[in-house]
């Protein structure tokens, strides 16, 4: 895998697909996944949370280290469920026809997978979904996973009907065995292309009706999707990427500017300059993320204070308790008791 740093993010819901693949194949779940998951249910702690794209790339790389097969991304993507794509799949497939769903899938694709921007083109009877490499080339494993995700979600949505691809293109050099890809996608697969792309026949797609069609649900979900896209624009900003990367580094117990810069997809020098330009103090940002994480953990009564101290990056519980009181004016125990009282009142 490349050692380049990538700017972008994916939804935590995709981690459920990763967990399923690891369990089925008796592999260790990458620790990067467990960072975002409930340790009992393996469900995401927060479905609105974003995973830095660098972390996503690392997760796939660590799976490959355990299970080094060609076409690994294709096998991982077989475990995708419509729920793993969240609001995107429910919105797009509330349309009446696949030909109407595809433009929505392109428009809101970033809610699940925000890296190189997907474009929709049409030419005669062909519909082409493509993306370039403006944010980088993360490698065949990462991109084959993305395409196979999209392909398998559509297959599930139209079942029991079938949709075929006319052609598939990758920007990467051809692997040793291209037949794996042709057998999987059941179409010609071209490598060394100018763009990565998926090509459908419009006349075929136009004939496929969707059995989940629901105009009222579609309108409701579209409003919600528009709101989430606007939030994603904010996430793409420096400050939000900073907080997301600090959050990840705290959970990995590697808290320094080099590590944070890596997961933001920038150099350490660029991070330092951007902090100055934005008027953000790194230590204050670090403490803000620690405070938010601590509050989240304190609401779970099964995690004791000592564990929480460790989870937010403190070697000593007493230091954590002093820090928490300086942030909130309360001790961790006082905050927990108040949160529990509020939950009982609401119940």
XYZ file of C-alpha atoms in Angstrom:
347
model
C 0.000 0.000 0.000
C 1.070 3.577 -0.649
C 2.422 5.711 2.201
C 0.761 8.849 0.815
C -1.601 10.771 3.090
C -5.216 11.129 1.949
C -7.831 13.826 2.514
C -11.391 12.514 2.767
C -13.605 10.342 4.958
C -16.013 7.404 5.020
C -19.055 6.604 7.146
C -18.609 4.453 10.253
C -21.465 2.247 8.973
C -19.034 0.663 6.481
C -17.182 -0.872 9.416
C -20.036 -3.340 9.891
C -19.136 -4.808 6.504
C -15.496 -5.102 7.582
C -16.482 -6.863 10.819
C -18.679 -9.342 8.947
C -15.862 -10.165 6.531
C -13.352 -10.695 9.356
C -15.707 -12.932 11.341
C -16.607 -15.055 8.307
C -12.935 -15.483 7.386
C -11.701 -15.876 10.985
C -9.470 -12.824 10.802
C -8.564 -10.384 13.546
C -10.732 -7.273 13.317
C -8.303 -4.361 12.725
C -7.930 -2.304 15.875
C -8.728 0.826 13.833
C -12.275 -0.597 13.454
C -12.684 -1.290 17.149
C -11.886 2.354 17.813
C -15.333 3.280 16.484
C -17.382 0.251 17.529
C -19.258 -0.825 20.640
C -17.154 -3.626 22.068
C -20.187 -5.853 22.731
C -22.375 -5.367 19.662
C -19.730 -4.324 17.091
C -22.164 -1.582 16.063
C -20.793 1.962 15.542
C -20.889 4.084 18.693
C -21.951 7.064 16.597
C -23.382 6.623 13.076
C -22.796 10.310 12.326
C -19.060 10.030 13.012
C -16.664 10.143 10.056
C -13.562 7.976 9.620
C -10.553 9.761 8.099
C -9.847 8.227 4.700
C -6.303 7.426 5.770
C -7.736 5.202 8.510
C -10.018 3.455 5.994
C -7.019 2.803 3.752
C -5.065 1.411 6.724
C -7.938 -0.910 7.697
C -8.002 -2.471 4.233
C -4.216 -2.749 4.253
C -4.234 -4.576 7.603
C -6.841 -7.027 6.351
C -4.674 -7.692 3.298
C -1.711 -8.422 5.591
C -3.757 -11.227 7.188
C -5.484 -12.387 4.009
C -3.251 -11.538 0.989
C -5.419 -12.576 -1.948
C -5.867 -10.835 -5.268
C -9.249 -9.141 -5.553
C -9.561 -8.871 -1.758
C -11.728 -5.741 -2.031
C -14.214 -7.629 -4.188
C -14.603 -10.287 -1.500
C -14.943 -7.728 1.303
C -17.689 -5.900 -0.604
C -19.789 -9.071 -0.880
C -20.683 -8.457 2.779
C -22.246 -5.037 2.148
C -25.873 -4.583 3.210
C -28.191 -1.734 2.244
C -28.134 -0.619 5.894
C -24.356 -0.184 5.716
C -24.854 2.640 3.195
C -27.347 4.266 5.561
C -29.608 7.021 4.313
C -27.970 6.915 0.878
C -29.427 3.556 -0.113
C -32.833 4.187 1.462
C -33.095 7.549 -0.321
C -31.929 6.424 -3.754
C -33.967 3.248 -3.794
C -37.172 4.990 -2.695
C -37.328 6.126 -6.309
C -39.579 4.312 -8.784
C -36.861 3.278 -11.256
C -33.155 2.506 -11.175
C -32.575 5.184 -13.823
C -33.830 7.767 -11.290
C -31.956 6.242 -8.355
C -28.499 6.390 -9.957
C -28.302 10.236 -10.132
C -29.220 10.420 -6.427
C -26.653 7.758 -5.637
C -24.017 9.897 -7.357
C -25.187 13.158 -5.753
C -25.176 11.744 -2.211
C -22.395 9.176 -2.550
C -20.151 11.315 -0.347
C -22.325 10.594 2.685
C -20.891 7.075 2.653
C -17.650 7.409 0.727
C -16.104 10.863 0.417
C -12.877 10.721 -1.532
C -12.438 11.458 -5.238
C -15.707 13.004 -6.423
C -17.994 10.796 -8.528
C -19.366 12.196 -11.805
C -22.304 11.102 -13.962
C -21.984 11.206 -17.754
C -24.286 9.969 -20.504
C -23.507 9.284 -24.139
C -26.035 7.705 -26.494
C -27.248 4.610 -24.638
C -24.439 4.583 -22.072
C -24.455 5.877 -18.486
C -20.975 6.294 -17.031
C -20.125 6.874 -13.375
C -16.528 7.981 -13.040
C -13.980 9.561 -10.734
C -10.445 10.795 -11.257
C -7.534 11.102 -8.866
C -7.677 14.733 -7.701
C -7.328 13.617 -4.069
C -4.854 10.884 -4.848
C -4.556 7.256 -5.925
C -5.019 5.079 -2.845
C -4.360 1.863 -4.780
C -6.289 -0.904 -6.490
C -7.385 -2.552 -3.228
C -9.109 0.621 -1.998
C -10.705 1.492 -5.334
C -11.850 -2.044 -6.158
C -13.560 -2.131 -2.761
C -15.379 1.138 -3.544
C -16.592 -0.040 -6.950
C -17.641 -3.448 -5.641
C -19.586 -1.742 -2.819
C -21.534 0.302 -5.332
C -22.110 -2.695 -7.606
C -23.335 -4.971 -4.796
C -25.652 -2.366 -3.294
C -27.349 -1.929 -6.676
C -27.619 -5.708 -7.108
C -29.352 -5.982 -3.741
C -31.682 -3.076 -4.454
C -32.978 -4.497 -7.751
C -33.184 -8.145 -6.629
C -34.720 -10.388 -7.952
C -34.154 -8.435 -11.172
C -30.620 -8.204 -12.528
C -28.526 -5.331 -13.812
C -25.423 -5.793 -15.944
C -22.371 -3.639 -16.497
C -21.182 -2.818 -20.002
C -17.626 -2.016 -18.956
C -15.430 -1.256 -15.961
C -12.223 0.810 -15.970
C -9.420 1.237 -13.441
C -6.638 3.829 -13.516
C -4.174 1.238 -12.193
C -1.879 -1.166 -13.995
C -3.344 -4.593 -14.694
C -2.835 -7.111 -11.864
C -1.476 -10.573 -12.535
C -4.924 -12.143 -12.931
C -7.483 -9.853 -14.558
C -9.924 -12.732 -14.986
C -10.919 -12.387 -11.319
C -12.378 -8.954 -12.081
C -14.083 -9.985 -15.305
C -15.728 -12.971 -13.596
C -16.868 -10.866 -10.652
C -18.363 -7.959 -12.598
C -19.315 -10.075 -15.633
C -18.110 -7.469 -18.111
C -14.884 -6.329 -19.804
C -12.481 -4.753 -17.275
C -9.898 -2.274 -18.591
C -6.791 -1.204 -16.681
C -4.464 1.803 -17.193
C -7.529 3.948 -17.972
C -7.594 7.742 -17.609
C -10.381 7.505 -15.019
C -11.969 4.851 -12.862
C -15.476 4.268 -14.198
C -18.531 2.006 -14.292
C -20.629 1.901 -17.464
C -24.298 0.833 -17.718
C -26.732 0.616 -20.606
C -29.408 3.303 -20.137
C -32.067 1.311 -21.998
C -31.485 -1.637 -19.671
C -31.430 0.479 -16.510
C -34.581 2.325 -17.596
C -36.551 -0.927 -17.609
C -35.738 -1.800 -13.981
C -38.402 -0.781 -11.476
C -37.613 -0.631 -7.753
C -39.851 -2.479 -5.340
C -39.121 -0.029 -2.473
C -40.622 2.969 -4.288
C -42.092 5.448 -1.780
C -42.510 9.104 -2.914
C -43.313 10.433 0.580
C -40.352 8.663 2.178
C -38.162 9.928 -0.657
C -39.067 13.566 0.078
C -38.426 13.122 3.801
C -35.064 11.417 3.260
C -33.948 13.930 0.641
C -34.346 16.775 3.131
C -32.297 14.860 5.662
C -29.649 13.955 3.066
C -29.322 17.601 2.011
C -28.757 18.583 5.631
C -26.098 15.881 6.049
C -24.335 16.954 2.845
C -24.153 20.506 4.211
C -22.647 19.145 7.428
C -20.150 17.178 5.367
C -19.006 20.400 3.724
C -18.203 21.615 7.234
C -16.391 18.376 8.013
C -14.176 18.917 4.991
C -12.944 22.127 6.621
C -9.640 22.211 8.486
C -11.103 22.469 11.985
C -13.449 19.496 11.690
C -10.785 17.298 10.108
C -8.448 18.323 12.938
C -10.933 17.252 15.624
C -11.758 13.971 13.868
C -8.069 13.088 13.558
C -7.268 14.043 17.153
C -10.215 11.885 18.214
C -8.798 8.920 16.331
C -5.248 9.431 17.658
C -6.459 9.626 21.270
C -8.240 6.296 20.868
C -5.076 4.823 19.363
C -3.006 6.253 22.246
C -0.671 8.057 19.842
C -1.139 11.733 20.652
C 1.243 14.013 18.752
C 1.073 16.414 15.825
C 2.835 14.005 13.450
C 0.134 11.379 13.930
C -2.703 13.905 13.687
C -1.243 15.375 10.488
C -1.020 11.913 8.956
C -4.717 11.215 9.431
C -5.654 14.673 8.208
C -3.824 13.903 4.986
C -1.310 16.743 5.348
C 2.314 17.223 6.416
C 3.250 18.180 9.970
C 4.541 21.525 8.672
C 1.219 22.178 6.926
C -0.665 21.309 10.109
C 1.377 23.750 12.182
C 0.894 26.541 9.636
C -2.851 25.873 9.400
C -3.159 25.946 13.200
C -1.550 29.392 13.253
C -3.624 30.638 10.290
C -6.850 29.376 11.941
C -5.976 30.708 15.378
C -6.367 27.255 16.916
C -4.272 26.116 19.864
C -3.463 22.413 19.439
C -3.543 21.633 23.171
C -6.925 23.325 23.591
C -8.275 21.339 20.631
C -6.851 18.152 22.178
C -8.555 18.883 25.507
C -11.877 19.635 23.778
C -11.824 16.227 22.087
C -10.793 14.540 25.346
C -13.695 16.221 27.127
C -16.214 15.097 24.481
C -14.893 11.534 24.531
C -14.899 11.412 28.336
C -18.534 12.569 28.445
C -19.495 9.887 25.941
C -17.763 7.148 27.948
C -19.171 8.387 31.278
C -22.716 7.842 29.984
C -21.901 4.127 29.730
C -22.085 2.824 33.299
C -20.194 -0.353 32.385
C -16.961 1.587 31.846
C -15.282 2.559 35.116
C -13.505 5.864 35.714
C -10.062 4.267 35.593
C -10.778 2.787 32.152
C -12.092 6.125 30.888
C -8.940 7.841 32.106
C -6.912 5.434 29.974
C -9.277 5.697 26.978
C -8.848 9.465 26.771
C -5.081 9.287 27.076
C -4.196 9.799 30.735
C -1.741 7.507 32.498
C -3.112 8.428 35.942
C -6.746 8.609 36.989
C -6.093 11.529 39.354
C -4.718 13.641 36.502
C -7.782 12.857 34.387
C -10.129 13.767 37.241
C -8.444 17.139 37.754
C -8.516 17.820 34.008
C -12.197 16.883 33.722
C -13.143 19.191 36.606
C -11.208 22.044 34.994
C -13.195 21.504 31.754
C -16.667 21.061 33.227
C -16.644 22.268 36.828
C -17.657 18.738 37.912
C -15.844 15.551 38.805
C -16.346 12.603 36.422
C -18.497 10.863 39.049
C -20.716 13.932 39.504
C -21.191 14.174 35.733
C -22.083 10.464 35.521
C -24.663 10.714 38.328
C -26.289 13.759 36.734
C -26.423 12.043 33.306
C -28.022 8.940 34.836
C -30.630 11.054 36.651
C -31.504 12.792 33.400
C -31.919 9.423 31.629
C -34.266 8.184 34.367
C -36.303 11.404 34.202
C -36.687 11.097 30.420
C -37.614 7.393 30.721
